[in-house]
mmCIF file of C-alpha atoms in Angstrom:
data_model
loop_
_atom_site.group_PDB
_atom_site.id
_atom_site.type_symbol
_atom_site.label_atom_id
_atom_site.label_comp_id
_atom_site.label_asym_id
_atom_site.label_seq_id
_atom_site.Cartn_x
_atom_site.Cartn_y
_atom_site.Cartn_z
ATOM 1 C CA UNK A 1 -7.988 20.453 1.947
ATOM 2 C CA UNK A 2 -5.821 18.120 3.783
ATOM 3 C CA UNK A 3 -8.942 15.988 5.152
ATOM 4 C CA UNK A 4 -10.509 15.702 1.590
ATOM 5 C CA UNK A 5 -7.747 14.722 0.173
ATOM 6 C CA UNK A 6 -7.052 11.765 2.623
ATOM 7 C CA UNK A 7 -11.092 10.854 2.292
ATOM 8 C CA UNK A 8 -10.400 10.673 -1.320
ATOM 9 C CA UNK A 9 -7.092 8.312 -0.538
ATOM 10 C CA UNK A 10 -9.321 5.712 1.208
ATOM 11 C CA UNK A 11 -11.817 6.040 -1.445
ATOM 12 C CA UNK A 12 -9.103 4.935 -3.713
ATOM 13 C CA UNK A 13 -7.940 2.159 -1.589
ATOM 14 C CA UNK A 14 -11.514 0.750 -1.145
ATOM 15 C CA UNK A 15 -11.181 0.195 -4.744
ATOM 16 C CA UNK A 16 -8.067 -1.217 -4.170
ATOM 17 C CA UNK A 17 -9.595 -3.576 -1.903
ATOM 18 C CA UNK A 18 -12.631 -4.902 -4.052
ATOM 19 C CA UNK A 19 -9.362 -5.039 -7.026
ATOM 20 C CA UNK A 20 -7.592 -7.188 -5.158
ATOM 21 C CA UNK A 21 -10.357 -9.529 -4.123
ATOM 22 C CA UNK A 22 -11.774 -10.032 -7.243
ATOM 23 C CA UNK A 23 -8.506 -10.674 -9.167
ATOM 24 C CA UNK A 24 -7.446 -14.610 -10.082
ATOM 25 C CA UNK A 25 -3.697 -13.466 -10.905
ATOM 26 C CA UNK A 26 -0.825 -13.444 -8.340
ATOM 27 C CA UNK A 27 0.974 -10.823 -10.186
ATOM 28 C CA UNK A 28 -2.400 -7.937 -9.892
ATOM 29 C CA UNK A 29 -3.012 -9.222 -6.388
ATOM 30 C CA UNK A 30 0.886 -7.839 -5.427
ATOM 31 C CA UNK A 31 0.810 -4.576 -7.123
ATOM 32 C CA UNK A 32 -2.767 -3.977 -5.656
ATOM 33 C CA UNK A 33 -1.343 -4.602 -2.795
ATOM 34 C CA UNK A 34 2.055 -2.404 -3.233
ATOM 35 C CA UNK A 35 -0.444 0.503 -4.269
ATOM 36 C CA UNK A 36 -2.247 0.206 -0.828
ATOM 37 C CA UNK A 37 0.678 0.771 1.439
ATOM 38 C CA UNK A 38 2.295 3.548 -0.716
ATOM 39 C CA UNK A 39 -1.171 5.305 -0.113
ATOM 40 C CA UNK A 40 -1.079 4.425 4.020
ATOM 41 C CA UNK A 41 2.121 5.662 3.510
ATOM 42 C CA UNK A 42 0.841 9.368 1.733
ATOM 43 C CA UNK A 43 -1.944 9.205 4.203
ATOM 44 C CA UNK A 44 0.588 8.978 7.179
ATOM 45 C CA UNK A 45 2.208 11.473 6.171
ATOM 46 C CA UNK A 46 -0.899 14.122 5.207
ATOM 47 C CA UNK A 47 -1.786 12.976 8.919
ATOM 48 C CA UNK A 48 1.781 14.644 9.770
ATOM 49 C CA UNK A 49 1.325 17.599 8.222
ATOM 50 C CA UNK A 50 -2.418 17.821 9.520
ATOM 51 C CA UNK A 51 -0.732 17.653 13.217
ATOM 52 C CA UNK A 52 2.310 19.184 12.668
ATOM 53 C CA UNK A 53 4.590 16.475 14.356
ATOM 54 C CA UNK A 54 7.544 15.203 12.865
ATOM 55 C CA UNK A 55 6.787 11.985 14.936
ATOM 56 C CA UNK A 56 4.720 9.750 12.095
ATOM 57 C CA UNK A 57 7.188 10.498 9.685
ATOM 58 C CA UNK A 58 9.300 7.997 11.289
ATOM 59 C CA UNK A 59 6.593 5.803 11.432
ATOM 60 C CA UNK A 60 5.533 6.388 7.773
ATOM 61 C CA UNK A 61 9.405 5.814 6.746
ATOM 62 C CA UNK A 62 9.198 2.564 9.018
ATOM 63 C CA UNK A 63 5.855 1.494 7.319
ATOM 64 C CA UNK A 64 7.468 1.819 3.547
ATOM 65 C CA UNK A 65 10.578 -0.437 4.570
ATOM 66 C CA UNK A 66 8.666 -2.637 5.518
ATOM 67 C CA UNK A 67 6.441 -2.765 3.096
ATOM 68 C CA UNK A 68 9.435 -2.489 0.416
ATOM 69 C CA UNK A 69 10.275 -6.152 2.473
ATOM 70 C CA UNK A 70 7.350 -7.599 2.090
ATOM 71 C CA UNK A 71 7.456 -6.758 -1.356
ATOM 72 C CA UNK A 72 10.444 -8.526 -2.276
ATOM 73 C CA UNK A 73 9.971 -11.983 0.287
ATOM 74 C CA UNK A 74 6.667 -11.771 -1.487
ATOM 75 C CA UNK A 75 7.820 -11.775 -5.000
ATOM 76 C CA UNK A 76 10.845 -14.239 -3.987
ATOM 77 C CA UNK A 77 8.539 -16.870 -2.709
ATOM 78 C CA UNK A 78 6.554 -16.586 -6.032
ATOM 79 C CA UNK A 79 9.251 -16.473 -8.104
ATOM 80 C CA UNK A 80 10.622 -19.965 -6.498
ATOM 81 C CA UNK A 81 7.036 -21.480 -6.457
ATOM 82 C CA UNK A 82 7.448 -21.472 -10.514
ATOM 83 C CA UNK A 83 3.820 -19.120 -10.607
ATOM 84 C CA UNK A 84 5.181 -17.018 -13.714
#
């Protein structure tokens, strides 16, 4: 169950993917973008239960601050550029 559900994660973010390319607007290109690291971030962690190590939950935890980071220098930058 765990392996179907993280095929059907990547099916999602392949979507994701042909979203975010085909979009013109900054703003759908960041929360396309947001949406694909919170699901690395669930699939990290399905890995961790699939394993049974409590070792990629640290990375997982690692991965969302910095993605969280990202997030915010991204919207920063276009918030300064004047792109509203």
């Amino acid at each position: 169950m765990i392996i179907f559900s993280m095929i059907f994660i990547l099916f999602i973010i392949s979507f994701l993917i042909y979203y975010l390319v085909l979009q013109k607007k900054i703003w759908d290109q960041i929360i396309a973008v947001n949406a694909i690291t919170n699901l690395m971030v669930l699939i990290i962690l399905l890995f961790t239960i699939l394993k049974a190590s409590s070792l990629y939950i640290d990375a997982a935890i690692i991965y969302s601050f910095l993605s969280f980071i990202g997030s915010i220098f991204i919207l920063v930058y276009v918030y300064k550029r004047g792109d509203l």
